[in-house]
Amino acid sequence: MKSIVILISGRGSNMQAILEARLPVKIAAVISSNPNAHGLEIARQHGIPAHALNHRDHETREEFDTALAARIAGFNPDLVVLAGFMRILTPNFVNDYNGRLINIHPSLLPAFTGLNTHARALTEGVKIHGCTVHFVTPNLDKGPIIIQAAVPVLPGDTEETLGARVLEQEHKIYPQAIRWFAEDRLTVTPDCNVILQNQQPVETALRSPWEPQ
Ligand code: GRF
């Protein structure tokens, strides 16, 4: 069975969804860059070893990443899962984990890379928003896309209501992506597209605004 290490920095709701999805993986550890992360508590309640590695104890990004890499290596995971991990990782770290490091981002990438994605989606007036799970490459929020979920932007939406609608989908697609990884069904092509092996083609569409035809 493959094993994973989950990196968090805060609330840990994606981590919780992964812990509760009964995936065919061993969850070796949860590591938080923030010792006060609520997610650490949740991990311990699930019986998962939970460690804090405070980024403030390290003077440079490189030093923190070296310590983080050493901590992760102790668990020898097949996959490292960034779940609300709020640190930008150095290219050295990312390259060492090429093909074994995934992230969830709260937008339909490549739209709205970076922070405050829901507020920016509302400002731009997009009618469809969503979330993305992708392999991590040194280019922030630019790695090969594994799965996306789209939600409508509804009249009267606020950053909070839209964010909650997206988060509900995050909790579905992140466990799904890890399941595919565990099943060895993900292949990254030389031009950085992800192919899902044995995919059942289904034709469907999300239109927004929606009215019956
Ligand atoms: C999520 O919206 C995730 O997409 C982003 O950070 C947030 C983390 O939330 N990267 P949680 O800690 O998983 O609840």
PDB file of C-alpha atoms and ligand atoms in Angstrom:
ATOM      1  CA  MET A   1       0.000   0.000   0.000  1.00  0.00           C
ATOM      2  CA  LYS A   2       1.288   3.487  -0.834  1.00  0.00           C
ATOM      3  CA  SER A   3       1.884   5.914   1.998  1.00  0.00           C
ATOM      4  CA  ILE A   4       1.309   9.647   2.164  1.00  0.00           C
ATOM      5  CA  VAL A   5       2.375  12.569   4.339  1.00  0.00           C
ATOM      6  CA  ILE A   6      -0.017  15.534   4.550  1.00  0.00           C
ATOM      7  CA  LEU A   7       1.324  19.081   5.077  1.00  0.00           C
ATOM      8  CA  ILE A   8      -0.997  21.694   6.579  1.00  0.00           C
ATOM      9  CA  SER A   9      -0.834  25.166   8.103  1.00  0.00           C
ATOM     10  CA  GLY A  10      -4.275  25.819   9.576  1.00  0.00           C
ATOM     11  CA  ARG A  11      -7.876  24.671   9.681  1.00  0.00           C
ATOM     12  CA  GLY A  12      -7.229  21.306   8.070  1.00  0.00           C
ATOM     13  CA  SER A  13     -10.633  20.648   6.519  1.00  0.00           C
ATOM     14  CA  ASN A  14      -9.126  19.147   3.348  1.00  0.00           C
ATOM     15  CA  MET A  15      -6.853  16.984   5.483  1.00  0.00           C
ATOM     16  CA  GLN A  16      -9.922  15.861   7.442  1.00  0.00           C
ATOM     17  CA  ALA A  17     -11.766  14.955   4.232  1.00  0.00           C
ATOM     18  CA  ILE A  18      -8.742  12.875   3.190  1.00  0.00           C
ATOM     19  CA  LEU A  19      -8.534  11.149   6.587  1.00  0.00           C
ATOM     20  CA  GLU A  20     -12.237  10.313   6.477  1.00  0.00           C
ATOM     21  CA  ALA A  21     -12.354   9.102   2.861  1.00  0.00           C
ATOM     22  CA  ARG A  22     -11.101   5.590   3.716  1.00  0.00           C
ATOM     23  CA  LEU A  23      -8.515   5.735   0.955  1.00  0.00           C
ATOM     24  CA  PRO A  24      -6.367   2.711   0.161  1.00  0.00           C
ATOM     25  CA  VAL A  25      -3.245   4.489   1.492  1.00  0.00           C
ATOM     26  CA  LYS A  26      -1.322   4.577   4.734  1.00  0.00           C
ATOM     27  CA  ILE A  27      -1.397   8.100   6.177  1.00  0.00           C
ATOM     28  CA  ALA A  28       2.068   8.118   7.730  1.00  0.00           C
ATOM     29  CA  ALA A  29       1.957  11.585   9.292  1.00  0.00           C
ATOM     30  CA  VAL A  30       0.573  15.102   9.253  1.00  0.00           C
ATOM     31  CA  ILE A  31       3.110  17.929   9.519  1.00  0.00           C
ATOM     32  CA  SER A  32       2.110  21.546  10.152  1.00  0.00           C
ATOM     33  CA  SER A  33       4.214  24.649   9.550  1.00  0.00           C
ATOM     34  CA  ASN A  34       2.158  26.291  12.288  1.00  0.00           C
ATOM     35  CA  PRO A  35       2.218  24.749  15.780  1.00  0.00           C
ATOM     36  CA  ASN A  36      -1.236  26.191  16.545  1.00  0.00           C
ATOM     37  CA  ALA A  37      -2.941  24.722  13.486  1.00  0.00           C
ATOM     38  CA  HIS A  38      -6.377  23.354  14.330  1.00  0.00           C
ATOM     39  CA  GLY A  39      -5.696  20.555  11.851  1.00  0.00           C
ATOM     40  CA  LEU A  40      -3.074  19.030  14.196  1.00  0.00           C
ATOM     41  CA  GLU A  41      -5.819  18.391  16.752  1.00  0.00           C
ATOM     42  CA  ILE A  42      -8.051  16.771  14.131  1.00  0.00           C
ATOM     43  CA  ALA A  43      -5.209  14.524  12.950  1.00  0.00           C
ATOM     44  CA  ARG A  44      -4.507  13.358  16.517  1.00  0.00           C
ATOM     45  CA  GLN A  45      -8.213  12.629  17.049  1.00  0.00           C
ATOM     46  CA  HIS A  46      -7.945  10.336  14.017  1.00  0.00           C
ATOM     47  CA  GLY A  47      -4.923   8.582  15.511  1.00  0.00           C
ATOM     48  CA  ILE A  48      -2.509   9.999  12.929  1.00  0.00           C
ATOM     49  CA  PRO A  49       0.976  11.090  14.107  1.00  0.00           C
ATOM     50  CA  ALA A  50       0.863  14.895  13.959  1.00  0.00           C
ATOM     51  CA  HIS A  51       3.984  17.055  14.112  1.00  0.00           C
ATOM     52  CA  ALA A  52       4.645  20.787  14.050  1.00  0.00           C
ATOM     53  CA  LEU A  53       7.649  22.222  12.279  1.00  0.00           C
ATOM     54  CA  ASN A  54       7.486  25.934  12.970  1.00  0.00           C
ATOM     55  CA  HIS A  55       8.729  27.923   9.988  1.00  0.00           C
ATOM     56  CA  ARG A  56       9.519  30.785  12.380  1.00  0.00           C
ATOM     57  CA  ASP A  57      12.270  28.662  13.942  1.00  0.00           C
ATOM     58  CA  HIS A  58      14.178  28.785  10.658  1.00  0.00           C
ATOM     59  CA  GLU A  59      15.926  31.858   9.334  1.00  0.00           C
ATOM     60  CA  THR A  60      15.600  31.231   5.638  1.00  0.00           C
ATOM     61  CA  ARG A  61      13.205  29.456   3.331  1.00  0.00           C
ATOM     62  CA  GLU A  62      16.031  27.073   2.359  1.00  0.00           C
ATOM     63  CA  GLU A  63      16.706  26.126   6.000  1.00  0.00           C
ATOM     64  CA  PHE A  64      13.029  25.473   6.643  1.00  0.00           C
ATOM     65  CA  ASP A  65      12.709  23.365   3.504  1.00  0.00           C
ATOM     66  CA  THR A  66      15.815  21.344   4.406  1.00  0.00           C
ATOM     67  CA  ALA A  67      14.363  20.601   7.854  1.00  0.00           C
ATOM     68  CA  LEU A  68      10.978  19.801   6.314  1.00  0.00           C
ATOM     69  CA  ALA A  69      12.524  17.458   3.740  1.00  0.00           C
ATOM     70  CA  ALA A  70      14.416  15.626   6.512  1.00  0.00           C
ATOM     71  CA  ARG A  71      11.243  15.266   8.582  1.00  0.00           C
ATOM     72  CA  ILE A  72       9.264  13.965   5.590  1.00  0.00           C
ATOM     73  CA  ALA A  73      12.073  11.572   4.577  1.00  0.00           C
ATOM     74  CA  GLY A  74      11.728   9.899   7.985  1.00  0.00           C
ATOM     75  CA  PHE A  75       8.331   8.620   6.823  1.00  0.00           C
ATOM     76  CA  ASN A  76       9.506   7.675   3.322  1.00  0.00           C
ATOM     77  CA  PRO A  77       6.133   8.531   1.695  1.00  0.00           C
ATOM     78  CA  ASP A  78       5.160   7.789  -1.895  1.00  0.00           C
ATOM     79  CA  LEU A  79       3.218  11.052  -2.056  1.00  0.00           C
ATOM     80  CA  VAL A  80       3.316  14.401  -0.225  1.00  0.00           C
ATOM     81  CA  VAL A  81      -0.052  16.141  -0.068  1.00  0.00           C
ATOM     82  CA  LEU A  82      -0.219  19.921   0.448  1.00  0.00           C
ATOM     83  CA  ALA A  83      -3.566  20.650   2.107  1.00  0.00           C
ATOM     84  CA  GLY A  84      -3.738  24.337   2.932  1.00  0.00           C
ATOM     85  CA  PHE A  85       0.040  24.472   3.405  1.00  0.00           C
ATOM     86  CA  MET A  86       0.729  28.205   3.339  1.00  0.00           C
ATOM     87  CA  ARG A  87       4.471  28.173   2.609  1.00  0.00           C
ATOM     88  CA  ILE A  88       6.008  28.601  -0.816  1.00  0.00           C
ATOM     89  CA  LEU A  89       8.441  25.721  -1.262  1.00  0.00           C
ATOM     90  CA  THR A  90      11.895  26.245  -2.781  1.00  0.00           C
ATOM     91  CA  PRO A  91      12.582  24.846  -6.287  1.00  0.00           C
ATOM     92  CA  ASN A  92      15.081  22.345  -4.815  1.00  0.00           C
ATOM     93  CA  PHE A  93      12.431  20.860  -2.551  1.00  0.00           C
ATOM     94  CA  VAL A  94       9.827  20.775  -5.318  1.00  0.00           C
ATOM     95  CA  ASN A  95      12.219  19.187  -7.825  1.00  0.00           C
ATOM     96  CA  ASP A  96      13.184  16.462  -5.340  1.00  0.00           C
ATOM     97  CA  TYR A  97       9.498  15.534  -5.107  1.00  0.00           C
ATOM     98  CA  ASN A  98       8.765  15.754  -8.817  1.00  0.00           C
ATOM     99  CA  GLY A  99       5.643  13.658  -9.544  1.00  0.00           C
ATOM    100  CA  ARG A 100       5.169  12.922  -5.827  1.00  0.00           C
ATOM    101  CA  LEU A 101       3.862  16.291  -4.580  1.00  0.00           C
ATOM    102  CA  ILE A 102       0.290  17.516  -5.072  1.00  0.00           C
ATOM    103  CA  ASN A 103      -1.644  20.620  -4.047  1.00  0.00           C
ATOM    104  CA  ILE A 104      -5.212  21.879  -3.998  1.00  0.00           C
ATOM    105  CA  HIS A 105      -5.944  25.402  -5.166  1.00  0.00           C
ATOM    106  CA  PRO A 106      -9.287  27.173  -4.717  1.00  0.00           C
ATOM    107  CA  SER A 107      -9.833  28.258  -8.337  1.00  0.00           C
ATOM    108  CA  LEU A 108     -10.151  26.780 -11.785  1.00  0.00           C
ATOM    109  CA  LEU A 109      -6.474  27.065 -12.714  1.00  0.00           C
ATOM    110  CA  PRO A 110      -4.892  28.685 -14.639  1.00  0.00           C
ATOM    111  CA  ALA A 111      -7.393  31.375 -13.586  1.00  0.00           C
ATOM    112  CA  PHE A 112      -6.741  33.115 -10.263  1.00  0.00           C
ATOM    113  CA  THR A 113      -3.371  31.788  -9.197  1.00  0.00           C
ATOM    114  CA  GLY A 114      -2.220  33.117  -5.805  1.00  0.00           C
ATOM    115  CA  LEU A 115      -4.374  34.382  -2.946  1.00  0.00           C
ATOM    116  CA  ASN A 116      -7.929  35.736  -2.454  1.00  0.00           C
ATOM    117  CA  THR A 117      -9.292  33.674  -5.312  1.00  0.00           C
ATOM    118  CA  HIS A 118     -12.988  33.907  -4.369  1.00  0.00           C
ATOM    119  CA  ALA A 119     -12.973  37.704  -4.004  1.00  0.00           C
ATOM    120  CA  ARG A 120     -11.157  38.039  -7.320  1.00  0.00           C
ATOM    121  CA  ALA A 121     -13.614  35.688  -9.042  1.00  0.00           C
ATOM    122  CA  LEU A 122     -16.494  37.866  -7.789  1.00  0.00           C
ATOM    123  CA  THR A 123     -14.761  41.067  -8.925  1.00  0.00           C
ATOM    124  CA  GLU A 124     -14.190  39.628 -12.400  1.00  0.00           C
ATOM    125  CA  GLY A 125     -17.838  38.549 -12.621  1.00  0.00           C
ATOM    126  CA  VAL A 126     -17.044  35.003 -13.703  1.00  0.00           C
ATOM    127  CA  LYS A 127     -20.124  32.803 -13.814  1.00  0.00           C
ATOM    128  CA  ILE A 128     -18.296  29.561 -13.037  1.00  0.00           C
ATOM    129  CA  HIS A 129     -15.621  29.136 -10.372  1.00  0.00           C
ATOM    130  CA  GLY A 130     -14.109  26.085  -8.697  1.00  0.00           C
ATOM    131  CA  CYS A 131     -11.046  24.249  -7.497  1.00  0.00           C
ATOM    132  CA  THR A 132      -8.093  22.300  -8.868  1.00  0.00           C
ATOM    133  CA  VAL A 133      -5.813  19.495  -7.684  1.00  0.00           C
ATOM    134  CA  HIS A 134      -2.464  19.558  -9.465  1.00  0.00           C
ATOM    135  CA  PHE A 135       1.062  18.207  -9.296  1.00  0.00           C
ATOM    136  CA  VAL A 136       3.413  20.830  -7.901  1.00  0.00           C
ATOM    137  CA  THR A 137       6.206  22.245 -10.042  1.00  0.00           C
ATOM    138  CA  PRO A 138       8.536  25.144  -9.224  1.00  0.00           C
ATOM    139  CA  ASN A 139       6.140  27.489 -11.053  1.00  0.00           C
ATOM    140  CA  LEU A 140       3.568  28.461  -8.385  1.00  0.00           C
ATOM    141  CA  ASP A 141       0.050  27.085  -9.106  1.00  0.00           C
ATOM    142  CA  LYS A 142       1.138  26.041 -12.601  1.00  0.00           C
ATOM    143  CA  GLY A 143       1.719  22.261 -12.361  1.00  0.00           C
ATOM    144  CA  PRO A 144      -0.058  19.498 -14.328  1.00  0.00           C
ATOM    145  CA  ILE A 145      -3.784  19.443 -13.530  1.00  0.00           C
ATOM    146  CA  ILE A 146      -5.220  16.186 -12.147  1.00  0.00           C
ATOM    147  CA  ILE A 147      -8.864  17.084 -11.449  1.00  0.00           C
ATOM    148  CA  GLN A 148     -11.068  20.164 -11.283  1.00  0.00           C
ATOM    149  CA  ALA A 149     -14.577  20.804  -9.963  1.00  0.00           C
ATOM    150  CA  ALA A 150     -16.695  23.736 -11.093  1.00  0.00           C
ATOM    151  CA  VAL A 151     -19.497  25.488  -9.244  1.00  0.00           C
ATOM    152  CA  PRO A 152     -21.847  28.259 -10.363  1.00  0.00           C
ATOM    153  CA  VAL A 153     -21.414  31.781  -9.047  1.00  0.00           C
ATOM    154  CA  LEU A 154     -24.906  32.662  -7.810  1.00  0.00           C
ATOM    155  CA  PRO A 155     -26.640  36.042  -7.461  1.00  0.00           C
ATOM    156  CA  GLY A 156     -25.864  37.613  -4.099  1.00  0.00           C
ATOM    157  CA  ASP A 157     -22.785  35.464  -3.534  1.00  0.00           C
ATOM    158  CA  THR A 158     -20.188  36.781  -1.109  1.00  0.00           C
ATOM    159  CA  GLU A 159     -16.605  35.639  -0.742  1.00  0.00           C
ATOM    160  CA  GLU A 160     -17.862  33.416   2.116  1.00  0.00           C
ATOM    161  CA  THR A 161     -20.805  31.775   0.332  1.00  0.00           C
ATOM    162  CA  LEU A 162     -18.816  31.190  -2.841  1.00  0.00           C
ATOM    163  CA  GLY A 163     -15.830  29.910  -0.847  1.00  0.00           C
ATOM    164  CA  ALA A 164     -18.047  27.461   1.041  1.00  0.00           C
ATOM    165  CA  ARG A 165     -19.493  26.128  -2.239  1.00  0.00           C
ATOM    166  CA  VAL A 166     -15.994  25.627  -3.620  1.00  0.00           C
ATOM    167  CA  LEU A 167     -14.711  24.054  -0.374  1.00  0.00           C
ATOM    168  CA  GLU A 168     -17.449  21.412  -0.503  1.00  0.00           C
ATOM    169  CA  GLN A 169     -16.050  20.356  -3.879  1.00  0.00           C
ATOM    170  CA  GLU A 170     -12.438  20.509  -2.622  1.00  0.00           C
ATOM    171  CA  HIS A 171     -13.383  17.895  -0.043  1.00  0.00           C
ATOM    172  CA  LYS A 172     -14.554  15.619  -2.870  1.00  0.00           C
ATOM    173  CA  ILE A 173     -11.848  16.059  -5.476  1.00  0.00           C
ATOM    174  CA  TYR A 174      -8.805  15.878  -3.191  1.00  0.00           C
ATOM    175  CA  PRO A 175      -9.564  12.382  -1.874  1.00  0.00           C
ATOM    176  CA  GLN A 176     -10.453  11.353  -5.438  1.00  0.00           C
ATOM    177  CA  ALA A 177      -7.083  12.529  -6.792  1.00  0.00           C
ATOM    178  CA  ILE A 178      -5.214  10.656  -4.046  1.00  0.00           C
ATOM    179  CA  ARG A 179      -7.230   7.511  -4.756  1.00  0.00           C
ATOM    180  CA  TRP A 180      -6.207   7.682  -8.430  1.00  0.00           C
ATOM    181  CA  PHE A 181      -2.569   8.160  -7.417  1.00  0.00           C
ATOM    182  CA  ALA A 182      -2.819   5.184  -5.061  1.00  0.00           C
ATOM    183  CA  GLU A 183      -4.293   3.108  -7.888  1.00  0.00           C
ATOM    184  CA  ASP A 184      -1.410   4.112 -10.215  1.00  0.00           C
ATOM    185  CA  ARG A 185      -3.885   5.595 -12.678  1.00  0.00           C
ATOM    186  CA  LEU A 186      -2.219   8.996 -13.216  1.00  0.00           C
ATOM    187  CA  THR A 187       0.311   9.516 -15.988  1.00  0.00           C
ATOM    188  CA  VAL A 188       1.966  12.846 -16.758  1.00  0.00           C
ATOM    189  CA  THR A 189       2.735  13.290 -20.455  1.00  0.00           C
ATOM    190  CA  PRO A 190       5.943  15.000 -21.657  1.00  0.00           C
ATOM    191  CA  ASP A 191       3.909  18.154 -22.369  1.00  0.00           C
ATOM    192  CA  CYS A 192       2.666  18.154 -18.762  1.00  0.00           C
ATOM    193  CA  ASN A 193      -0.897  16.934 -19.189  1.00  0.00           C
ATOM    194  CA  VAL A 194      -2.243  14.370 -16.772  1.00  0.00           C
ATOM    195  CA  ILE A 195      -3.957  11.321 -18.256  1.00  0.00           C
ATOM    196  CA  LEU A 196      -6.316   9.262 -16.087  1.00  0.00           C
ATOM    197  CA  GLN A 197      -6.019   5.629 -17.129  1.00  0.00           C
ATOM    198  CA  ASN A 198      -9.287   3.725 -17.753  1.00  0.00           C
ATOM    199  CA  GLN A 199     -11.363   6.885 -17.687  1.00  0.00           C
ATOM    200  CA  GLN A 200     -15.098   6.484 -18.378  1.00  0.00           C
ATOM    201  CA  PRO A 201     -15.992   9.288 -20.808  1.00  0.00           C
ATOM    202  CA  VAL A 202     -19.156  11.077 -19.639  1.00  0.00           C
ATOM    203  CA  GLU A 203     -20.577  14.096 -21.426  1.00  0.00           C
ATOM    204  CA  THR A 204     -21.842  16.687 -19.017  1.00  0.00           C
ATOM    205  CA  ALA A 205     -21.911  20.453 -18.700  1.00  0.00           C
ATOM    206  CA  LEU A 206     -22.284  23.087 -16.009  1.00  0.00           C
ATOM    207  CA  ARG A 207     -23.925  26.207 -17.441  1.00  0.00           C
ATOM    208  CA  SER A 208     -24.211  29.328 -15.362  1.00  0.00           C
ATOM    209  CA  PRO A 209     -26.580  31.158 -15.214  1.00  0.00           C
ATOM    210  CA  TRP A 210     -28.803  28.142 -15.765  1.00  0.00           C
ATOM    211  CA  GLU A 211     -32.327  28.110 -17.169  1.00  0.00           C
ATOM    212  CA  PRO A 212     -34.223  25.085 -18.441  1.00  0.00           C
ATOM    213  CA  GLN A 213     -34.092  24.973 -22.275  1.00  0.00           C
TER     214      GLN A 213
HETATM  215  C1  GRF B   1      -8.296  25.553   0.912  1.00  0.00           C
HETATM  216  O1  GRF B   1      -9.214  26.445   0.340  1.00  0.00           O
HETATM  217  C2  GRF B   1      -7.261  25.142  -0.102  1.00  0.00           C
HETATM  218  O2  GRF B   1      -7.769  25.102  -1.398  1.00  0.00           O
HETATM  219  C3  GRF B   1      -6.240  26.244   0.010  1.00  0.00           C
HETATM  220  O3  GRF B   1      -6.198  26.565   1.385  1.00  0.00           O
HETATM  221  C4  GRF B   1      -7.448  26.226   1.985  1.00  0.00           C
HETATM  222  C5  GRF B   1      -7.124  25.301   3.110  1.00  0.00           C
HETATM  223  O4  GRF B   1      -8.254  24.962   3.872  1.00  0.00           O
HETATM  224  N1  GRF B   1      -4.972  25.810  -0.538  1.00  0.00           N
HETATM  225  P1  GRF B   1      -8.194  23.756   4.885  1.00  0.00           P
HETATM  226  O5  GRF B   1      -7.014  24.031   5.831  1.00  0.00           O
HETATM  227  O6  GRF B   1      -7.993  22.502   4.118  1.00  0.00           O
HETATM  228  O7  GRF B   1      -9.497  23.796   5.602  1.00  0.00           O
END
